[in-house]
Amino acid sequence: FINTAVAQTGDFSYNEKREFEALEKDIPILEEKISQLNNLLMNEVSDYIKILNYQKELDELSLIYEEKSIRYLELLEKQENIA
């Protein structure tokens, strides 16, 4: 998802640069966690409580992932418009 070859942070404010760098680290971690939860959901067919818990966690992580991805794209677009 993240193309660090394009993502130079020289045109950002200090806080934006820190946020951008954090997002570059956070997004792949969230993608991995979401993938793991999807695998758990696909393999868990007998325990309804586990399925509910996995689905709840997946929903929460998906929302966080979407928010961070949108913010990452906003910062990337800003950086591209400055350049």
Tab-separated table of C-alpha atoms in Angstrom:
chain	number	residue	atom	x	y	z
A	1	PHE	CA	0.000	0.000	0.000
A	2	ILE	CA	2.693	2.493	0.931
A	3	ASN	CA	5.088	3.658	-1.764
A	4	THR	CA	7.982	5.114	0.193
A	5	ALA	CA	9.895	5.922	-3.005
A	6	VAL	CA	7.250	8.575	-3.728
A	7	ALA	CA	6.725	9.595	-0.143
A	8	GLN	CA	9.330	12.212	0.658
A	9	THR	CA	8.539	14.280	3.714
A	10	GLY	CA	10.624	17.409	3.096
A	11	ASP	CA	7.617	19.650	2.377
A	12	PHE	CA	5.643	18.803	5.502
A	13	SER	CA	5.512	20.636	8.783
A	14	TYR	CA	7.268	18.875	11.627
A	15	ASN	CA	4.015	17.385	12.943
A	16	GLU	CA	2.893	16.266	9.494
A	17	LYS	CA	6.244	14.609	8.888
A	18	ARG	CA	5.969	12.714	12.183
A	19	GLU	CA	2.368	11.751	11.445
A	20	PHE	CA	3.271	10.601	7.927
A	21	GLU	CA	6.138	8.460	9.219
A	22	ALA	CA	3.902	6.933	11.892
A	23	LEU	CA	1.254	6.125	9.304
A	24	GLU	CA	3.880	4.438	7.119
A	25	LYS	CA	4.620	2.130	10.042
A	26	ASP	CA	1.059	1.660	11.307
A	27	ILE	CA	-0.728	0.833	8.060
A	28	PRO	CA	1.243	-2.345	7.199
A	29	ILE	CA	0.823	-3.567	10.786
A	30	LEU	CA	-2.933	-3.032	10.573
A	31	GLU	CA	-3.048	-4.795	7.203
A	32	GLU	CA	-1.309	-7.806	8.728
A	33	LYS	CA	-3.606	-7.896	11.762
A	34	ILE	CA	-6.679	-7.656	9.535
A	35	SER	CA	-5.382	-10.479	7.378
A	36	GLN	CA	-4.755	-12.642	10.438
A	37	LEU	CA	-8.245	-11.990	11.775
A	38	ASN	CA	-9.781	-12.822	8.409
A	39	ASN	CA	-7.896	-16.118	8.445
A	40	LEU	CA	-9.073	-16.845	11.974
A	41	LEU	CA	-12.660	-16.115	10.980
A	42	MET	CA	-12.429	-18.400	7.976
A	43	ASN	CA	-11.018	-21.243	10.050
A	44	GLU	CA	-13.208	-20.895	13.130
A	45	VAL	CA	-16.532	-22.549	12.471
A	46	SER	CA	-17.497	-24.079	15.785
A	47	ASP	CA	-17.118	-21.436	18.478
A	48	TYR	CA	-19.710	-18.709	18.079
A	49	ILE	CA	-18.220	-16.551	20.861
A	50	LYS	CA	-14.772	-16.587	19.225
A	51	ILE	CA	-16.310	-15.666	15.900
A	52	LEU	CA	-18.117	-12.703	17.476
A	53	ASN	CA	-14.940	-11.536	19.207
A	54	TYR	CA	-12.870	-11.865	16.037
A	55	GLN	CA	-15.507	-9.997	14.056
A	56	LYS	CA	-15.693	-7.196	16.617
A	57	GLU	CA	-11.922	-6.788	16.592
A	58	LEU	CA	-11.889	-6.946	12.799
A	59	ASP	CA	-14.536	-4.223	12.576
A	60	GLU	CA	-12.566	-1.981	14.943
A	61	LEU	CA	-9.269	-2.533	13.121
A	62	SER	CA	-10.908	-1.974	9.745
A	63	LEU	CA	-12.246	1.382	10.888
A	64	ILE	CA	-8.836	2.428	12.208
A	65	TYR	CA	-7.214	1.207	8.985
A	66	GLU	CA	-9.656	3.217	6.872
A	67	GLU	CA	-9.077	6.389	8.911
A	68	LYS	CA	-5.297	6.052	8.770
A	69	SER	CA	-5.336	5.235	5.063
A	70	ILE	CA	-7.435	8.290	4.284
A	71	ARG	CA	-5.143	10.514	6.325
A	72	TYR	CA	-2.074	8.986	4.660
A	73	LEU	CA	-3.539	9.719	1.228
A	74	GLU	CA	-4.403	13.288	2.270
A	75	LEU	CA	-0.817	13.890	3.374
A	76	LEU	CA	0.554	12.250	0.248
A	77	GLU	CA	-1.680	14.420	-1.937
A	78	LYS	CA	-0.611	17.529	-0.044
A	79	GLN	CA	3.017	16.625	-0.497
A	80	GLU	CA	2.512	16.012	-4.234
A	81	ASN	CA	0.717	19.355	-4.649
A	82	ILE	CA	3.567	21.172	-2.938
A	83	ALA	CA	6.212	19.519	-5.104
